[in-house]
Each structure stands twice: as structure tokens, then as C-alpha cells.
């Protein structure tokens, strides 16, 4: 009886930790009233006590996992702004993972006692060894909750991010629950036939769990890469915003200096220093011609960026031609600056390696009916090489560079577009169609 009570307390702690984790990940309540929150936690605690007492009857209460998983998901959906299927996925994933280490222990105990799964799981009652194992598991859950909850939150949100992922995990969990049920329905473990069936089911269960862990790992790696790309996009956008800010500062400085230019010219005319006045005027006209800004698209942010890149190309002696017929952007202005800034930087980086007489960049941006077409072509010395998802960069820091095309492609694919490129001898061209 004492073992039953201790086991029930441990099971209660495990269930409460499950509620705490999920309410931390989905913290937005449906109602802000205090009494509703108390009512919700009262129901959670009542359900936890009921489930913990029921757990005392079975080492792995598989029927309870299924029924209470559905019940808990429904209650969570009532009190929190979350989806039913997301909550069901979490409850089943949590309980299956908790039961994972129990299965080998239960089989070992059955073989040692020459008893069947039903005896070990229910009739034989709870033992000290089972209590120690479950206590260790709850301690691990506690460490995860207090130390690594951010990683659990990140993974769960990535799993439920897409419908296909949710469906795949739910199907996997259903298969896992079916295999657990088959193990618990086995006869006495002293029979060779039963042992063979047990080994087969365990192998299937192990393969399923490895597959699930592999899916979680792939999602984690992919999501981390997306997160890193987002950080790089933000850095690029910050850099391009800095360009616009610098242009505004230059304009303010020129406006400030203009009055002194007029004072100097007035003084030259009063003193009849016509040659000095003419020299000053010619110098300023030359500066104006060099810094003259063009209206490329009619969209201020893009025009500033294009003017900056154009000045950069003039500095390197690059022949730049453009054809812009733009009245609508298929992405946000920020995303378009990331796209255009990256592609032009890549083009300039490749062109400066060519002979001065062969440096050429062509830009075409058009809205054709309901389509958006962007093409950037440039001369190049050699065909760009790729390393996995990235192209090799000639910059000194290859770790933090070479992600430009990855970020551009990610933005384009996010809005359902296509990115293609072709390379012929000394000409490279990249095109985007949205």
C-alpha cells in the first residue's frame, strides 16, 4: 500500500510538470479573470489526482494515456488559446517518452518472475524498483523544466508549425501506442514464442522511436538554420538602412555647406575675382555630376539603394545598364532591399575580378501583367562554385559570408516564387520570378 501511495505521488508530479510545461509554452489565456484561472487550475489538479490514482493500477496505463490525452487536450483548449491537435500531440508525445524506459524494465521483470505482461503491469502491484525508476524520470523532467525549457518550447513550436508535421507526428504516436498495447497484451515471458514476439515488437518500437527522434533532430537543425538566416537578413537590412541614413546625413551636410559656397561666390563677384568664381562653380558642377542621383523606380528606399550601388559601380569602372518598369513589389520593401542589395553586391564582387574593359552589370526589374521579374547579369572570370546550400565567397571570412543567395532564395520561396541562374563562359545571370 505504501508503494502504491508513493508511486501515485510521483505520477502526480509527472502529470503536473506536463501541464506546467505546456502552459508555459502556450501562456495566452482565453480569459483574464482571476476566478477562471483558479477554476482552470482546480480542474487540472483534480484531473492530475485522478490520473495519478489510476496510474497506481498499471505501470504503463496505456488506456489512460489515450483517454486522458484526449481529455487533457480538450481542457487545455478551453482555458488556453491553443489548438486541440497540438495539445493532443504534446500529451501523447510526453506520455510515450515517459513510458519508453519502462518497457525494457517491465520485460526484464517479467522474464525474471516468469510472469506475463498483465501480471507485471497490473496484478503484481508497484515495486520499489519501479518507484526508483519513475522518481529518476521525474527528476530528469524537473531538470528539463527548470534548465532547458526554452529548447523544449522551440522544438514543440517547430513541430506544430506546419500541418504535415503535426499529422506525421500524430500518426507516429498512434503507431507507438499500438505497439505499447501489443506488448502489454503478451502472455508469459518464459515461452520462447512470446519472447520472439516481444523482441520483434521491441525492435519495431525502437525503430519507430529512432525515426521520431530523427525527425525531431532534422526539424531542430532546419529551424536553427532558418533562425540563423533570419539574423543574417536583419544584419543585411541594418546595413542597407545605414546606407540610407548616411545619404540623409550627406544631404544635410551639403545643405549646411551650401550657404558658405554662396558667400564665397558673392565675395568673388564683389572683388571681381571672376576666375576664382568660375573655378569654384566648375568644381561644384563636377561634384554634382558625380553625385547626381537618379529616379530609378519611384520607390524612395529602392532609389537610394540603387544610387548607392551605382556610385560604387562607377568607382570600380563598371558599365551599368538598367531597365526598370516597377509599380508594385511582391514582397515588403525591407525584403526587396535584402534581395536587391545581396544580388548587386554579388554581381559587383564578381565583376571587379574582370578586366576594366569587360566590367558589366545589367539589371532588369519589371511588372509584367501579374508577374514580377527580376534579372541581374554580370561578367565573371569563372563559374561560381557551391558548397552545399551556399556559393563559395571570395571574401576573407567565408563563415559569415556566402549566405546572400540562401537568404534571397528563402524570401523568394516564402512568397511562392522561383529563383534560377545560368552561367555561360564569362557571363552569369540570376533571375527571380514571382
Short mmCIF file of C-alpha atoms in Angstrom, two decimals:
data_model
loop_
_atom_site.label_atom_id
_atom_site.label_comp_id
_atom_site.label_asym_id
_atom_site.label_seq_id
_atom_site.Cartn_x
_atom_site.Cartn_y
_atom_site.Cartn_z
CA UNK A 1 0.00 0.00 0.00
CA UNK A 2 2.86 2.37 0.84
CA UNK A 3 4.43 1.70 -2.55
CA UNK A 4 1.12 2.50 -4.24
CA UNK A 5 0.87 5.86 -2.46
CA UNK A 6 4.48 6.86 -3.25
CA UNK A 7 4.02 5.79 -6.86
CA UNK A 8 0.83 7.88 -7.04
CA UNK A 9 2.65 10.97 -5.70
CA UNK A 10 5.42 10.54 -8.30
CA UNK A 11 2.80 10.12 -11.07
CA UNK A 12 1.02 13.27 -9.84
CA UNK A 13 4.31 15.23 -10.05
CA UNK A 14 4.91 13.95 -13.59
CA UNK A 15 1.41 15.00 -14.75
CA UNK A 16 1.68 18.46 -13.14
CA UNK A 17 5.07 19.01 -14.82
CA UNK A 18 3.39 18.20 -18.14
CA UNK A 19 0.71 20.85 -17.53
CA UNK A 20 3.31 23.42 -16.38
CA UNK A 21 5.46 22.89 -19.48
CA UNK A 22 2.60 23.27 -21.95
CA UNK A 23 1.06 26.28 -20.16
CA UNK A 24 4.46 27.96 -20.25
CA UNK A 25 4.81 27.33 -23.99
CA UNK A 26 1.24 28.48 -24.74
CA UNK A 27 0.77 31.10 -22.00
CA UNK A 28 -2.05 33.12 -23.59
CA UNK A 29 -5.24 32.55 -21.60
CA UNK A 30 -8.72 32.77 -23.12
CA UNK A 31 -9.99 34.70 -20.10
CA UNK A 32 -8.08 37.12 -17.87
CA UNK A 33 -10.43 36.82 -14.92
CA UNK A 34 -8.80 35.55 -11.75
CA UNK A 35 -11.58 33.14 -10.80
CA UNK A 36 -11.45 31.50 -14.26
CA UNK A 37 -7.71 30.89 -13.85
CA UNK A 38 -8.29 29.35 -10.40
CA UNK A 39 -11.09 27.21 -11.82
CA UNK A 40 -8.81 26.00 -14.63
CA UNK A 41 -6.01 25.02 -12.28
CA UNK A 42 -8.52 23.40 -9.95
CA UNK A 43 -9.67 21.21 -12.85
CA UNK A 44 -6.04 20.47 -13.82
CA UNK A 45 -5.19 19.40 -10.26
CA UNK A 46 -8.36 17.28 -9.96
CA UNK A 47 -7.55 15.53 -13.28
CA UNK A 48 -3.94 15.03 -12.14
CA UNK A 49 -5.05 13.39 -8.88
CA UNK A 50 -7.49 11.14 -10.73
CA UNK A 51 -4.87 10.14 -13.31
CA UNK A 52 -2.21 9.60 -10.63
CA UNK A 53 -4.53 7.30 -8.64
CA UNK A 54 -5.41 5.41 -11.79
CA UNK A 55 -1.67 5.11 -12.60
CA UNK A 56 -1.15 3.07 -9.42
CA UNK A 57 -3.08 0.21 -11.02
CA UNK A 58 -0.76 -0.03 -14.03
CA UNK A 59 2.94 0.51 -14.56
CA UNK A 60 2.15 1.64 -18.14
CA UNK A 61 -1.56 2.56 -18.19
CA UNK A 62 -1.85 2.68 -22.00
CA UNK A 63 -5.65 3.13 -22.00
CA UNK A 64 -5.25 6.06 -19.61
CA UNK A 65 -2.63 7.58 -21.93
CA UNK A 66 -5.09 7.56 -24.83
CA UNK A 67 -8.24 8.65 -22.98
CA UNK A 68 -6.66 11.21 -20.66
CA UNK A 69 -4.53 12.54 -23.52
CA UNK A 70 -7.73 13.48 -25.37
CA UNK A 71 -9.35 14.80 -22.18
CA UNK A 72 -6.33 16.92 -21.21
CA UNK A 73 -6.08 18.35 -24.73
CA UNK A 74 -9.75 19.39 -24.61
CA UNK A 75 -9.39 21.06 -21.18
CA UNK A 76 -6.24 22.92 -22.27
CA UNK A 77 -8.00 24.18 -25.39
CA UNK A 78 -10.88 25.51 -23.26
CA UNK A 79 -8.64 27.58 -20.97
CA UNK A 80 -5.76 28.49 -23.33
CA UNK A 81 -5.52 29.85 -26.87
CA UNK A 82 -4.12 26.71 -28.49
CA UNK A 83 -5.20 24.05 -30.96
CA UNK A 84 -6.70 20.72 -29.85
CA UNK A 85 -4.44 18.65 -32.11
CA UNK A 86 -1.33 20.46 -30.89
CA UNK A 87 -2.27 19.66 -27.30
CA UNK A 88 -3.08 16.04 -28.14
CA UNK A 89 0.27 15.69 -29.91
CA UNK A 90 2.06 17.06 -26.85
CA UNK A 91 0.18 14.85 -24.33
CA UNK A 92 0.83 11.67 -26.29
CA UNK A 93 4.45 12.58 -27.02
CA UNK A 94 5.02 13.34 -23.33
CA UNK A 95 3.43 10.10 -22.10
CA UNK A 96 5.08 7.88 -24.75
CA UNK A 97 8.51 9.34 -23.95
CA UNK A 98 7.83 8.76 -20.22
CA UNK A 99 6.83 5.15 -20.89
CA UNK A 100 9.82 4.46 -23.13
CA UNK A 101 12.22 3.43 -20.35
CA UNK A 102 9.52 1.48 -18.52
CA UNK A 103 9.06 -1.11 -21.29
CA UNK A 104 12.53 -2.79 -21.06
CA UNK A 105 12.28 -2.71 -17.24
CA UNK A 106 8.85 -4.35 -17.32
CA UNK A 107 10.04 -7.11 -19.72
CA UNK A 108 13.14 -7.83 -17.62
CA UNK A 109 10.97 -8.12 -14.52
CA UNK A 110 8.53 -10.45 -16.37
CA UNK A 111 11.34 -12.75 -17.54
CA UNK A 112 12.84 -12.81 -14.03
CA UNK A 113 9.49 -13.70 -12.39
CA UNK A 114 8.38 -15.98 -15.26
CA UNK A 115 5.17 -13.99 -15.48
CA UNK A 116 3.22 -12.33 -18.28
CA UNK A 117 2.91 -8.65 -19.16
CA UNK A 118 -0.51 -8.39 -17.47
CA UNK A 119 0.93 -9.56 -14.13
CA UNK A 120 3.95 -7.24 -14.26
CA UNK A 121 1.93 -4.25 -15.41
CA UNK A 122 -1.17 -4.57 -13.19
CA UNK A 123 -1.60 -7.62 -10.93
CA UNK A 124 1.90 -7.66 -9.42
CA UNK A 125 1.50 -4.18 -7.98
CA UNK A 126 4.11 -1.47 -7.72
CA UNK A 127 7.61 -2.34 -6.54
CA UNK A 128 10.46 -0.36 -5.03
CA UNK A 129 12.47 -0.67 -8.23
CA UNK A 130 9.61 0.83 -10.27
CA UNK A 131 9.36 3.72 -7.82
CA UNK A 132 13.10 4.45 -8.09
CA UNK A 133 12.94 4.39 -11.91
CA UNK A 134 9.91 6.73 -12.04
CA UNK A 135 11.49 9.06 -9.47
CA UNK A 136 14.60 9.35 -11.64
CA UNK A 137 12.42 10.10 -14.67
CA UNK A 138 10.54 12.85 -12.81
CA UNK A 139 13.88 14.34 -11.69
CA UNK A 140 15.00 14.46 -15.34
CA UNK A 141 11.71 16.17 -16.30
CA UNK A 142 12.27 18.68 -13.47
CA UNK A 143 15.78 19.47 -14.71
CA UNK A 144 14.43 19.97 -18.25
CA UNK A 145 11.66 22.25 -16.94
CA UNK A 146 13.97 24.46 -14.87
CA UNK A 147 17.07 24.40 -17.10
CA UNK A 148 16.14 23.59 -20.73
CA UNK A 149 12.51 24.66 -21.13
CA UNK A 150 13.45 27.13 -23.90
CA UNK A 151 14.71 24.24 -26.08
CA UNK A 152 11.51 22.22 -25.46
CA UNK A 153 9.45 25.30 -26.34
CA UNK A 154 11.44 25.87 -29.53
CA UNK A 155 11.10 22.23 -30.64
CA UNK A 156 7.38 21.92 -29.90
CA UNK A 157 6.57 25.15 -31.75
CA UNK A 158 8.56 23.93 -34.74
CA UNK A 159 6.79 20.55 -34.70
CA UNK A 160 3.31 22.14 -34.71
CA UNK A 161 4.33 24.91 -37.13
CA UNK A 162 3.15 23.03 -40.24
CA UNK A 163 0.13 20.80 -40.72
CA UNK A 164 2.15 17.99 -42.36
CA UNK A 165 4.49 17.81 -39.38
CA UNK A 166 1.59 17.58 -36.92
CA UNK A 167 -0.09 14.83 -38.92
CA UNK A 168 3.17 12.86 -39.27
CA UNK A 169 3.90 13.04 -35.53
CA UNK A 170 0.34 12.13 -34.57
CA UNK A 171 0.40 9.06 -36.87
CA UNK A 172 3.77 8.05 -35.41
CA UNK A 173 2.42 8.40 -31.89
CA UNK A 174 -0.66 6.31 -32.72
CA UNK A 175 1.58 3.54 -34.05
CA UNK A 176 3.70 3.80 -30.89
CA UNK A 177 0.62 3.49 -28.67
CA UNK A 178 -0.48 0.45 -30.71
CA UNK A 179 2.89 -1.23 -30.19
CA UNK A 180 2.76 -0.50 -26.45
CA UNK A 181 -0.70 -2.09 -26.33
CA UNK A 182 0.63 -5.20 -28.13
CA UNK A 183 3.49 -5.54 -25.63
CA UNK A 184 1.09 -5.26 -22.69
CA UNK A 185 -1.18 -7.96 -24.15
CA UNK A 186 1.61 -10.55 -24.38
CA UNK A 187 1.47 -13.82 -22.46
CA UNK A 188 4.07 -15.27 -20.12
CA UNK A 189 7.64 -14.29 -20.95
CA UNK A 190 9.00 -17.76 -20.22
CA UNK A 191 7.52 -19.02 -23.51
CA UNK A 192 10.02 -18.89 -26.40
CA UNK A 193 7.25 -17.85 -28.76
CA UNK A 194 6.32 -14.95 -26.52
CA UNK A 195 9.96 -13.88 -26.23
CA UNK A 196 10.33 -13.90 -30.02
CA UNK A 197 7.18 -11.78 -30.43
CA UNK A 198 8.39 -9.45 -27.69
CA UNK A 199 11.75 -8.97 -29.39
CA UNK A 200 10.05 -8.24 -32.72
CA UNK A 201 7.68 -5.70 -31.20
CA UNK A 202 10.53 -4.07 -29.26
CA UNK A 203 12.57 -3.77 -32.45
CA UNK A 204 9.62 -2.18 -34.24
CA UNK A 205 9.06 0.16 -31.29
CA UNK A 206 12.76 1.07 -31.17
CA UNK A 207 12.83 1.81 -34.92
CA UNK A 208 9.73 3.98 -34.52
CA UNK A 209 11.27 5.93 -31.64
CA UNK A 210 14.56 6.36 -33.52
CA UNK A 211 12.57 7.65 -36.51
CA UNK A 212 10.72 10.11 -34.26
CA UNK A 213 13.96 11.31 -32.67
CA UNK A 214 15.50 11.68 -36.14
CA UNK A 215 12.52 13.81 -37.24
CA UNK A 216 12.92 15.99 -34.16
CA UNK A 217 16.65 16.36 -34.87
CA UNK A 218 16.03 17.32 -38.53
CA UNK A 219 13.39 19.86 -37.51
CA UNK A 220 15.76 21.30 -34.89
CA UNK A 221 18.68 21.65 -37.32
CA UNK A 222 16.45 23.10 -40.07
CA UNK A 223 14.85 25.58 -37.67
CA UNK A 224 18.21 26.69 -36.31
CA UNK A 225 19.38 27.33 -39.86
CA UNK A 226 16.24 29.37 -40.55
CA UNK A 227 16.87 31.32 -37.38
CA UNK A 228 20.47 31.99 -38.41
CA UNK A 229 19.34 33.12 -41.87
CA UNK A 230 16.85 35.49 -40.29
CA UNK A 231 19.62 37.02 -38.18
CA UNK A 232 21.75 37.46 -41.32
CA UNK A 233 18.81 39.07 -43.14
CA UNK A 234 18.39 41.50 -40.27
CA UNK A 235 22.11 42.34 -40.43
CA UNK A 236 21.84 42.96 -44.17
CA UNK A 237 18.79 45.15 -43.68
CA UNK A 238 20.56 47.09 -40.94
CA UNK A 239 23.47 47.66 -43.31
CA UNK A 240 21.20 48.88 -46.11
CA UNK A 241 19.33 51.13 -43.65
CA UNK A 242 22.69 52.55 -42.66
CA UNK A 243 23.28 53.44 -46.30
CA UNK A 244 20.03 55.42 -46.41
CA UNK A 245 20.88 57.13 -43.13
CA UNK A 246 24.31 58.08 -44.45
CA UNK A 247 22.74 59.53 -47.60
CA UNK A 248 20.45 61.69 -45.48
CA UNK A 249 23.44 62.89 -43.45
CA UNK A 250 25.33 63.76 -46.63
CA UNK A 251 22.35 65.78 -47.88
CA UNK A 252 22.15 67.67 -44.58
CA UNK A 253 25.89 68.38 -44.72
CA UNK A 254 25.73 69.65 -48.30
CA UNK A 255 22.79 71.89 -47.44
CA UNK A 256 24.76 73.26 -44.48
CA UNK A 257 27.85 73.88 -46.64
CA UNK A 258 25.89 75.45 -49.49
CA UNK A 259 25.48 78.82 -47.78
CA UNK A 260 29.25 79.14 -47.36
CA UNK A 261 29.68 78.40 -51.08
CA UNK A 262 27.27 81.22 -51.94
CA UNK A 263 29.06 83.60 -49.53
CA UNK A 264 32.37 82.74 -51.21
CA UNK A 265 30.94 83.31 -54.72
CA UNK A 266 29.39 86.62 -53.61
CA UNK A 267 32.75 87.74 -52.26
CA UNK A 268 34.49 86.71 -55.52
CA UNK A 269 32.00 88.74 -57.58
CA UNK A 270 32.28 91.78 -55.31
CA UNK A 271 36.08 91.66 -55.55
CA UNK A 272 35.85 90.94 -59.30
CA UNK A 273 37.69 87.63 -58.84
CA UNK A 274 35.86 86.04 -61.78
CA UNK A 275 38.41 83.30 -62.44
CA UNK A 276 38.21 82.07 -58.83
CA UNK A 277 34.41 82.16 -59.01
CA UNK A 278 34.41 80.19 -62.26
CA UNK A 279 36.84 77.64 -60.84
CA UNK A 280 34.60 77.14 -57.79
CA UNK A 281 31.48 76.79 -59.96
CA UNK A 282 33.17 74.22 -62.25
CA UNK A 283 34.35 72.22 -59.24
CA UNK A 284 30.89 72.12 -57.73
CA UNK A 285 29.29 71.21 -61.06
CA UNK A 286 31.70 68.32 -61.42
CA UNK A 287 30.82 67.13 -57.91
CA UNK A 288 27.10 67.44 -58.70
CA UNK A 289 27.51 65.38 -61.88
CA UNK A 290 29.32 62.67 -59.98
CA UNK A 291 26.87 62.58 -57.09
CA UNK A 292 23.74 63.19 -59.13
CA UNK A 293 21.03 60.84 -58.01
CA UNK A 294 18.60 59.32 -60.39
CA UNK A 295 14.99 58.32 -60.04
CA UNK A 296 15.09 54.62 -60.86
CA UNK A 297 11.78 53.20 -59.66
CA UNK A 298 9.86 55.94 -57.86
CA UNK A 299 10.13 53.98 -54.59
CA UNK A 300 12.38 56.13 -52.33
CA UNK A 301 14.12 53.33 -50.40
CA UNK A 302 14.95 51.40 -53.58
CA UNK A 303 16.10 54.51 -55.42
CA UNK A 304 18.51 55.36 -52.59
CA UNK A 305 19.89 51.81 -52.61
CA UNK A 306 20.31 51.79 -56.39
CA UNK A 307 22.04 55.18 -56.33
CA UNK A 308 24.46 53.92 -53.69
CA UNK A 309 25.26 50.76 -55.68
CA UNK A 310 25.56 52.84 -58.87
CA UNK A 311 28.14 55.11 -57.22
CA UNK A 312 30.02 52.02 -56.11
CA UNK A 313 29.99 50.65 -59.68
CA UNK A 314 31.21 54.00 -61.10
CA UNK A 315 34.09 53.90 -58.63
CA UNK A 316 35.16 50.47 -59.99
CA UNK A 317 34.61 51.45 -63.63
CA UNK A 318 31.66 49.12 -64.14
CA UNK A 319 29.36 49.65 -67.12
CA UNK A 320 25.85 49.56 -65.63
CA UNK A 321 22.67 49.34 -67.69
CA UNK A 322 19.17 49.08 -66.31
CA UNK A 323 15.59 48.56 -67.39
CA UNK A 324 13.11 49.28 -64.63
CA UNK A 325 9.33 49.24 -65.02
CA UNK A 326 8.21 48.82 -61.45
CA UNK A 327 4.89 49.84 -59.92
CA UNK A 328 4.31 47.05 -57.40
CA UNK A 329 6.53 44.91 -55.15
CA UNK A 330 5.54 41.27 -54.44
CA UNK A 331 7.38 41.41 -51.10
CA UNK A 332 7.83 44.01 -48.39
CA UNK A 333 10.20 46.91 -49.03
CA UNK A 334 12.60 45.52 -46.44
CA UNK A 335 12.71 42.08 -48.07
CA UNK A 336 13.21 43.62 -51.51
CA UNK A 337 16.16 45.64 -50.22
CA UNK A 338 17.69 42.39 -48.91
CA UNK A 339 17.14 40.72 -52.30
CA UNK A 340 18.43 43.57 -54.45
CA UNK A 341 21.28 44.52 -52.12
CA UNK A 342 22.57 40.94 -51.95
CA UNK A 343 22.37 40.28 -55.68
CA UNK A 344 24.01 43.58 -56.65
CA UNK A 345 26.78 43.05 -54.08
CA UNK A 346 27.43 39.57 -55.51
CA UNK A 347 27.47 40.97 -59.05
CA UNK A 348 29.90 43.77 -58.15
CA UNK A 349 32.12 41.32 -56.24
CA UNK A 350 32.35 39.10 -59.33
CA UNK A 351 32.79 41.94 -61.87
CA UNK A 352 35.72 43.65 -60.13
CA UNK A 353 37.74 40.49 -60.77
CA UNK A 354 37.42 41.08 -64.54
CA UNK A 355 39.49 43.39 -66.73
CA UNK A 356 38.36 47.02 -66.58
CA UNK A 357 37.11 46.96 -70.18
CA UNK A 358 34.97 43.88 -69.50
CA UNK A 359 33.22 45.00 -66.34
CA UNK A 360 29.50 45.00 -66.99
CA UNK A 361 26.32 44.66 -64.92
CA UNK A 362 22.79 44.53 -66.33
CA UNK A 363 19.66 44.96 -64.21
CA UNK A 364 16.08 44.34 -65.29
CA UNK A 365 13.12 44.76 -62.92
CA UNK A 366 9.63 44.56 -64.39
CA UNK A 367 6.00 44.05 -63.53
CA UNK A 368 4.58 42.05 -66.44
CA UNK A 369 0.80 41.66 -66.08
CA UNK A 370 0.52 39.91 -62.69
CA UNK A 371 4.11 38.68 -62.64
CA UNK A 372 7.23 40.19 -61.13
CA UNK A 373 10.51 39.53 -62.96
CA UNK A 374 13.98 40.50 -61.73
CA UNK A 375 17.17 39.70 -63.64
CA UNK A 376 20.73 40.62 -62.82
CA UNK A 377 23.53 39.63 -65.19
CA UNK A 378 27.24 40.33 -64.92
CA UNK A 379 30.55 39.39 -66.47
CA UNK A 380 32.69 36.97 -64.48
CA UNK A 381 36.09 35.36 -64.61
CA UNK A 382 34.94 31.85 -63.61
CA UNK A 383 31.80 29.89 -62.80
CA UNK A 384 30.68 30.29 -59.15
CA UNK A 385 31.19 27.16 -57.05
CA UNK A 386 28.66 25.96 -54.49
CA UNK A 387 29.29 24.31 -51.11
CA UNK A 388 26.08 22.58 -50.11
CA UNK A 389 23.41 25.27 -49.93
CA UNK A 390 25.85 28.15 -50.28
CA UNK A 391 28.05 29.54 -53.01
CA UNK A 392 31.72 29.98 -52.31
CA UNK A 393 32.69 33.54 -51.48
CA UNK A 394 35.94 35.30 -52.23
CA UNK A 395 35.68 37.34 -49.03
CA UNK A 396 38.17 36.85 -46.20
CA UNK A 397 35.55 35.48 -43.80
CA UNK A 398 33.80 32.54 -45.54
CA UNK A 399 31.94 31.51 -42.39
CA UNK A 400 29.86 34.69 -42.14
CA UNK A 401 29.68 35.37 -45.88
CA UNK A 402 28.25 33.36 -48.76
CA UNK A 403 24.77 33.26 -47.22
CA UNK A 404 23.39 36.00 -49.51
CA UNK A 405 21.79 33.68 -52.08
CA UNK A 406 20.45 31.42 -49.31
CA UNK A 407 18.62 34.38 -47.76
CA UNK A 408 17.37 35.62 -51.14
CA UNK A 409 16.07 32.16 -52.06
CA UNK A 410 14.36 31.82 -48.69
CA UNK A 411 12.49 35.12 -49.17
CA UNK A 412 11.51 34.25 -52.76
CA UNK A 413 10.25 30.76 -51.88
CA UNK A 414 8.31 32.15 -48.92
CA UNK A 415 6.08 34.12 -51.34
CA UNK A 416 5.83 31.23 -53.82
CA UNK A 417 8.44 32.47 -56.31
CA UNK A 418 11.28 30.83 -58.20
CA UNK A 419 15.00 31.61 -58.31
CA UNK A 420 17.13 30.37 -61.21
CA UNK A 421 20.58 31.10 -62.59
CA UNK A 422 22.66 30.32 -65.64
CA UNK A 423 26.35 30.68 -66.39
CA UNK A 424 27.81 30.76 -69.90
CA UNK A 425 31.55 31.22 -70.26
CA UNK A 426 32.14 34.74 -68.92
CA UNK A 427 28.51 35.71 -68.20
CA UNK A 428 26.47 34.92 -65.09
CA UNK A 429 22.77 35.71 -64.77
CA UNK A 430 20.32 35.18 -61.94
CA UNK A 431 16.57 35.59 -62.35
CA UNK A 432 13.64 35.74 -59.95
CA UNK A 433 10.04 35.12 -60.98
CA UNK A 434 7.17 35.74 -58.56
#
